XYZ file of C-alpha atoms in Angstrom:
502
model
C 155.651 48.687 52.602
C 154.103 48.173 56.036
C 153.428 44.538 56.933
C 149.872 43.270 57.381
C 150.608 42.464 61.025
C 151.766 46.021 61.676
C 148.695 47.440 59.937
C 146.364 45.294 62.045
C 148.127 46.261 65.259
C 147.914 49.929 64.340
C 144.382 50.235 63.001
C 142.254 47.381 64.373
C 140.635 47.597 67.795
C 141.983 45.479 70.629
C 138.627 44.007 71.587
C 139.971 42.732 74.925
C 140.580 46.232 76.306
C 138.379 47.044 79.297
C 137.400 50.421 80.659
C 137.638 52.345 77.387
C 135.039 54.945 76.404
C 133.222 54.241 74.268
C 133.551 50.521 75.010
C 135.591 48.765 72.323
C 134.507 45.211 73.123
C 132.000 42.960 71.382
C 128.553 42.564 72.885
C 128.055 39.563 75.214
C 127.627 36.336 73.273
C 128.904 37.743 69.976
C 129.692 35.046 67.402
C 131.671 37.135 64.926
C 135.448 36.929 64.721
C 138.006 39.387 66.072
C 139.011 39.889 62.438
C 139.517 37.863 59.278
C 142.378 37.657 56.784
C 142.732 36.397 53.225
C 139.982 38.558 51.754
C 139.583 40.027 48.303
C 137.916 43.426 48.667
C 136.660 45.628 45.826
C 134.722 48.903 45.893
C 131.130 48.969 44.658
C 130.429 52.593 43.819
C 126.874 53.885 43.270
C 123.584 52.020 43.249
C 123.459 50.602 39.738
C 126.623 48.596 40.450
C 124.992 46.915 43.464
C 121.611 46.310 41.849
C 122.887 45.033 38.512
C 125.161 42.638 40.412
C 122.186 41.425 42.474
C 120.185 40.890 39.283
C 123.020 39.007 37.566
C 123.740 36.698 40.485
C 120.101 35.783 41.184
C 119.400 35.233 37.483
C 122.391 32.896 37.204
C 121.205 30.976 40.266
C 117.669 30.636 38.897
C 118.977 29.346 35.562
C 121.467 26.908 37.130
C 120.786 23.133 36.940
C 120.136 23.015 40.704
C 119.190 26.393 42.236
C 118.865 24.790 45.676
C 122.654 24.738 46.137
C 122.697 28.555 46.418
C 121.808 30.850 49.309
C 121.149 34.602 49.388
C 120.796 36.477 52.683
C 119.564 40.072 52.488
C 119.663 42.723 55.234
C 118.180 46.086 54.238
C 117.009 49.317 55.824
C 114.789 49.888 52.769
C 114.061 47.144 50.234
C 111.501 48.184 47.636
C 110.409 47.038 44.192
C 113.028 49.004 42.256
C 113.760 48.254 38.601
C 117.192 46.739 39.148
C 118.581 47.437 35.668
C 116.853 50.780 35.205
C 113.373 52.068 34.453
C 113.610 51.466 30.697
C 114.825 47.868 31.076
C 112.269 45.053 30.958
C 114.106 42.871 33.509
C 112.352 41.884 36.736
C 111.948 44.282 39.616
C 113.716 43.536 42.900
C 110.726 41.923 44.608
C 109.690 39.795 41.646
C 113.220 38.528 41.024
C 113.718 37.653 44.696
C 110.411 35.791 44.861
C 111.228 34.023 41.590
C 114.562 32.873 43.010
C 112.839 31.488 46.105
C 110.303 29.633 43.951
C 113.157 28.139 41.922
C 114.711 26.738 45.093
C 117.365 29.325 45.963
C 117.487 29.633 49.764
C 116.473 33.273 50.261
C 116.557 34.800 53.753
C 115.411 38.421 54.232
C 115.908 40.579 57.333
C 114.325 44.000 56.857
C 114.305 46.920 59.244
C 110.983 47.266 61.051
C 111.186 51.011 61.648
C 108.117 53.192 61.285
C 108.082 53.788 57.518
C 109.163 50.269 56.478
C 107.585 48.062 59.149
C 104.512 47.095 57.135
C 106.073 47.028 53.639
C 108.883 44.726 54.801
C 106.409 42.480 56.624
C 104.240 42.267 53.499
C 107.245 41.399 51.327
C 108.390 38.789 53.859
C 105.016 37.045 53.952
C 104.997 36.762 50.171
C 108.591 35.495 50.249
C 107.634 32.796 52.752
C 104.718 31.776 50.528
C 107.216 31.274 47.680
C 109.553 29.102 49.772
C 111.889 31.677 51.319
C 112.268 33.072 54.824
C 111.881 36.662 55.945
C 110.794 39.127 58.592
C 110.405 42.798 59.420
C 112.534 43.294 62.545
C 111.355 45.926 65.054
C 113.741 45.012 67.874
C 114.880 48.629 68.102
C 114.255 51.716 70.262
C 111.401 54.033 69.358
C 112.380 56.230 66.373
C 115.362 53.963 65.646
C 116.001 51.546 62.781
C 118.149 48.650 61.660
C 120.290 50.674 59.296
C 122.333 47.691 58.080
C 122.607 47.211 54.308
C 124.246 44.099 52.891
C 123.704 41.005 50.752
C 125.436 37.633 51.237
C 125.774 35.093 48.423
C 126.686 31.504 49.286
C 127.878 29.284 46.442
C 128.896 25.613 46.345
C 132.424 24.592 47.306
C 132.475 27.036 50.237
C 132.538 30.146 48.045
C 131.138 33.194 49.835
C 130.616 36.745 48.564
C 129.127 39.688 50.473
C 128.398 43.285 49.485
C 128.111 45.686 52.442
C 127.977 49.452 52.723
C 125.686 52.447 52.341
C 123.356 51.110 49.645
C 119.866 49.717 49.956
C 118.218 47.933 47.065
C 115.720 50.739 46.583
C 114.584 53.464 44.214
C 116.284 56.174 46.274
C 119.685 54.520 45.841
C 119.563 53.762 42.093
C 122.089 55.877 40.205
C 125.192 55.652 38.032
C 128.576 57.356 38.586
C 127.664 60.067 36.058
C 124.942 61.367 38.448
C 123.089 62.918 35.525
C 120.531 65.660 36.071
C 117.968 63.625 34.177
C 118.593 59.917 33.777
C 115.709 58.070 32.066
C 116.727 54.887 33.892
C 116.647 56.430 37.370
C 113.263 56.157 39.133
C 111.342 59.423 39.131
C 110.038 58.597 42.608
C 113.558 58.078 43.933
C 115.872 60.703 45.422
C 117.539 62.038 42.286
C 121.309 61.815 41.794
C 122.904 59.978 44.720
C 126.439 58.825 45.540
C 127.022 55.604 47.489
C 129.899 53.312 48.423
C 129.817 49.641 49.401
C 132.455 46.898 49.473
C 132.399 43.486 47.819
C 134.117 40.923 50.043
C 135.175 37.429 48.984
C 136.694 35.045 51.506
C 136.464 34.562 55.285
C 135.188 38.121 55.773
C 131.985 37.233 53.923
C 131.462 34.343 56.355
C 131.908 36.793 59.236
C 129.157 38.970 57.762
C 126.933 35.881 57.590
C 127.626 35.201 61.281
C 126.642 38.784 62.036
C 123.360 38.236 60.150
C 122.710 34.997 62.063
C 123.317 36.704 65.428
C 120.409 39.039 64.779
C 118.150 36.393 63.286
C 118.766 33.784 65.993
C 118.533 36.007 69.066
C 115.584 34.719 71.132
C 114.635 37.957 72.894
C 111.646 40.052 71.782
C 110.794 37.853 68.813
C 107.225 39.091 69.152
C 108.590 42.328 67.666
C 109.338 40.551 64.370
C 106.667 40.142 61.682
C 106.238 37.386 60.620
C 107.472 36.263 64.018
C 110.780 34.410 63.900
C 110.715 30.825 65.124
C 113.447 28.666 63.579
C 117.123 29.611 63.867
C 119.649 29.753 61.057
C 122.430 27.133 61.278
C 125.891 28.558 61.956
C 128.020 25.459 61.404
C 129.493 27.159 58.322
C 131.687 29.195 60.687
C 133.782 26.103 61.433
C 134.848 25.702 57.799
C 136.248 28.999 56.586
C 136.978 29.379 52.866
C 140.507 29.500 51.533
C 142.316 32.798 51.147
C 141.019 34.944 48.287
C 143.183 38.032 48.687
C 145.487 40.175 50.799
C 143.034 42.207 52.899
C 142.277 41.862 56.597
C 138.847 42.978 57.825
C 137.518 43.821 61.272
C 133.737 43.933 61.514
C 132.339 46.811 63.556
C 128.809 47.313 64.872
C 126.492 49.685 66.676
C 123.819 48.213 68.923
C 122.098 50.701 71.280
C 121.429 50.199 74.971
C 117.741 49.267 74.919
C 116.974 46.123 76.967
C 113.194 46.629 76.802
C 112.718 46.491 73.029
C 115.842 45.026 71.490
C 118.210 42.063 71.765
C 119.471 39.888 74.595
C 122.702 41.911 74.618
C 120.986 45.297 74.621
C 121.602 46.006 78.299
C 125.208 46.589 77.219
C 125.004 47.200 73.460
C 128.009 47.459 71.161
C 129.830 50.596 70.009
C 132.808 49.320 68.045
C 132.136 51.606 65.036
C 132.427 54.670 67.259
C 135.522 53.251 68.970
C 137.173 52.429 65.638
C 136.575 55.910 64.219
C 138.140 57.433 67.333
C 141.093 55.047 67.178
C 141.731 55.881 63.522
C 141.457 59.649 63.983
C 143.842 59.561 66.951
C 146.432 57.587 64.960
C 146.209 59.528 61.688
C 149.541 61.014 60.612
C 149.041 62.398 57.080
C 145.415 62.809 56.078
C 141.812 61.930 56.884
C 139.258 61.780 54.064
C 135.549 61.495 54.918
C 132.428 61.090 52.790
C 129.299 61.344 54.915
C 125.590 62.022 54.612
C 125.290 63.930 57.902
C 128.553 64.812 59.750
C 127.651 66.342 63.112
C 129.542 67.087 66.270
C 127.702 65.357 69.112
C 125.020 67.084 71.162
C 123.579 70.560 71.725
C 125.595 72.499 72.785
C 128.227 70.858 70.614
C 130.637 68.524 72.354
C 133.537 70.681 71.153
C 132.021 73.629 73.056
C 131.923 71.719 76.335
C 134.595 71.493 79.047
C 137.016 68.555 79.136
C 135.300 65.333 80.133
C 133.806 62.159 78.716
C 131.292 63.969 76.488
C 133.835 66.180 74.740
C 136.668 63.671 74.792
C 134.663 60.971 72.980
C 133.431 63.305 70.238
C 134.689 62.648 66.713
C 134.881 66.350 65.800
C 137.008 67.084 68.851
C 139.551 64.461 67.836
C 139.490 65.537 64.189
C 140.449 68.965 65.514
C 143.277 67.435 67.546
C 144.482 65.661 64.397
C 144.534 68.955 62.478
C 146.642 70.445 65.283
C 149.162 67.623 64.688
C 149.463 68.612 61.021
C 146.984 66.104 59.573
C 145.100 67.286 56.471
C 141.328 66.751 56.714
C 139.125 66.670 53.611
C 135.368 66.076 53.764
C 132.595 65.531 51.195
C 128.983 66.073 52.286
C 125.673 66.762 50.502
C 124.621 70.390 50.057
C 121.042 69.643 51.214
C 119.863 72.621 49.139
C 116.128 73.045 48.897
C 115.419 70.727 51.829
C 113.760 72.661 54.702
C 113.959 69.596 56.956
C 117.748 69.781 56.723
C 118.035 73.253 58.291
C 118.844 72.039 61.837
C 121.233 69.459 60.394
C 123.073 72.132 58.416
C 123.364 74.314 61.509
C 124.902 71.445 63.471
C 127.333 70.624 60.653
C 128.372 74.223 60.027
C 129.156 74.934 63.668
C 131.357 71.860 63.863
C 133.074 72.686 60.578
C 133.806 76.251 61.723
C 135.512 74.792 64.789
C 137.762 72.690 62.556
C 138.499 75.577 60.180
C 139.501 77.842 63.043
C 142.004 75.270 64.302
C 143.457 74.891 60.818
C 143.783 78.649 60.298
C 145.083 79.665 63.739
C 147.295 76.803 64.938
C 150.980 76.855 64.025
C 151.904 73.778 62.013
C 148.278 72.713 61.600
C 147.020 70.591 58.763
C 144.704 71.871 56.054
C 140.920 71.619 56.298
C 138.476 71.473 53.403
C 134.793 70.640 53.161
C 133.029 70.295 49.800
C 129.846 69.068 48.174
C 129.144 67.656 44.692
C 127.197 69.689 42.151
C 126.301 68.538 38.649
C 123.998 70.650 36.551
C 120.676 71.545 38.120
C 120.744 69.059 41.000
C 123.329 68.496 43.711
C 123.826 64.739 44.178
C 123.029 63.368 47.614
C 126.191 62.089 49.293
C 124.856 58.924 50.898
C 128.275 57.252 51.310
C 129.680 56.541 54.769
C 133.458 56.355 54.293
C 136.604 57.339 56.154
C 140.057 56.742 54.623
C 143.211 57.413 56.635
C 146.828 57.687 55.430
C 146.230 55.326 52.471
C 146.357 52.502 55.061
C 142.843 52.163 56.535
C 139.375 52.271 54.994
C 136.236 52.380 57.132
C 133.141 51.713 55.002
C 129.603 50.749 55.931
C 126.210 52.045 57.001
C 127.128 54.420 59.852
C 127.284 58.199 59.524
C 129.346 60.584 61.643
C 126.606 61.402 64.148
C 125.202 60.175 67.460
C 122.346 58.294 65.802
C 124.764 56.042 63.915
C 127.336 55.688 66.681
C 124.905 55.039 69.540
C 121.227 54.731 68.551
C 120.417 52.766 65.383
C 121.874 49.348 64.640
C 124.712 49.680 62.115
C 127.496 47.626 60.545
C 130.850 48.808 59.202
C 134.052 47.207 57.943
C 137.605 48.279 58.775
C 139.929 47.169 55.959
C 143.726 47.089 55.659
C 145.701 45.527 52.800
C 148.976 43.645 53.198
C 149.811 44.421 49.557
C 149.239 48.159 50.043
C 146.755 48.513 47.186
C 143.103 48.492 48.163
C 142.873 51.561 50.412
C 144.873 53.791 48.066
C 142.915 52.575 45.043
C 139.620 53.291 46.817
C 140.729 56.871 47.479
C 141.865 57.278 43.881
C 138.584 55.901 42.505
C 136.513 58.294 44.606
C 138.641 61.350 43.884
C 138.761 60.578 40.160
C 134.955 60.417 40.063
C 134.462 63.671 41.965
C 137.247 65.558 40.138
C 136.283 64.094 36.729
C 139.811 62.864 36.053
C 140.699 60.362 33.330
C 143.617 58.950 35.316
C 145.117 59.019 38.819
C 148.514 60.562 38.059
C 147.752 64.000 39.545
C 146.377 62.579 42.799
C 148.668 59.637 43.545
C 150.245 61.708 46.306
C 147.520 62.497 48.889
C 148.971 65.934 49.655
C 148.989 66.990 46.017
C 145.597 65.374 45.605
C 144.206 67.498 48.457
C 145.438 70.625 46.688
C 143.864 69.555 43.397
C 140.588 68.535 45.069
C 140.184 71.929 46.746
C 141.288 73.792 43.617
C 138.652 71.888 41.659
C 136.026 72.928 44.226
C 137.156 76.548 44.474
C 137.260 77.092 40.715
C 134.065 75.130 40.080
C 135.559 73.391 37.060
C 134.366 69.877 37.842
C 131.753 68.403 40.139
C 133.067 69.812 43.406
C 132.045 73.015 45.181
C 133.208 74.502 48.482
C 130.596 73.984 51.201
C 129.550 77.300 52.790
C 130.039 76.895 56.535
C 129.425 80.560 57.437
C 125.757 80.702 56.512
C 123.495 80.589 59.564
C 120.576 78.162 59.590
C 119.507 77.777 63.216
C 115.817 77.068 63.844
C 113.694 77.362 67.004
C 113.833 74.362 69.336
C 117.143 73.277 67.792
C 118.233 71.291 70.851
C 114.931 69.397 71.068
C 114.905 68.615 67.335
C 118.497 67.361 67.294
C 118.552 65.447 70.583
C 115.099 63.888 70.363
C 114.440 63.421 66.635
C 117.383 63.835 64.271
C 120.380 62.755 66.329
C 119.309 60.909 69.511
C 121.620 58.887 71.751
C 121.217 55.432 73.334
C 124.804 54.811 74.345
C 126.697 54.497 77.629
C 126.409 57.353 80.106
C 128.636 60.357 79.414
C 127.975 62.012 82.768
């Protein structure tokens, strides 16, 4: 078994390195730690798990003898009035329960994304929250057409007990689903997105405090506060960072972020930004030895023309697809799960971008001596294909990268994002996360057939090829190019606000 120290040295970024591209340093003035240890980490798979947990925790706080000893900090891209326990359940909706907790004395702090579609709804919710005794704002310190795509909840309990849940899930109608991903679920909102697959992580220990510091960095930054509504005035205290909780588990966590270069509209550090998610993905892909497993909503090679079609240079050499291809050449197996996007005309340019990149990877796998295998699949259950909304990369059963960022320029260098890199000194968590995901997608009752990643790859692709379970092979040969593809991708779908690649 590899030691925790060796795992950290292998997979975590050295944040002191200068001159790397993309930069792998924190933004100026960052308060978060290099990494934390002593964390218990558990997967939270699919929206009902997140929302029922939120309902349970807030209800327990409200009913406690002194609700004022609890704190709940919420960061969401989309926070709406979803029925937390399902449409047929009479329990409070998300907004009502949160307001009720604030009225009871729980210290509620809400930081919603102020992008175009959620700017006013999040401001309206925040004003009502403030009227009930909480704090909140809709945060528009972002470039035009960008968003704060960060999705997490922090729970602070007495006796220095911290819990955080961070990943791909918003508390919203579009994200409510169960692992069965039924065609018709009477508890899933009809005005949601249908079946949808998500992955977040529950963190207990010092890593949850680090997530709270990350929240406070955004809240407390003094620049462009006029772009928050209601406008932020008072800072959040950060003295909790000097009293870290005791060890809760065997996992080490490195927090990773994306902050675009946008000094006019965004934060005090936005002349430099931060791109540690991008840097960490590149680091992991370059060091992979056995396999790379990705679940992603988008999955694009950078730019038009694709980075992999360009000559050697910074643009090509910092592209994730290019380095996935180099990993395949080394004999690394690469397995990817994406949504089919069937029946969605708006997805046509996205599908074209994905298919071209996937064909590049397939060609390497099929024509290079000693190359690893390549497979790309989508889930299909009954009439509807579930939306893959997860943002996950697992490497060699040693590293898990989980959070809000997709494999695309927008997530790596345009919207604000947050991700966690996790390694486990007891060699359990990362493997068990892979097994849990593969068991769900392959509809297995136990993990015996997939304990070995190589055999699991074979079974996963056989499942998809034969169409026996939920998996289907994604068709990468179908053409779907639309007019003005470059303009649509570069300006609207997948823009870039990172360091110069010229």
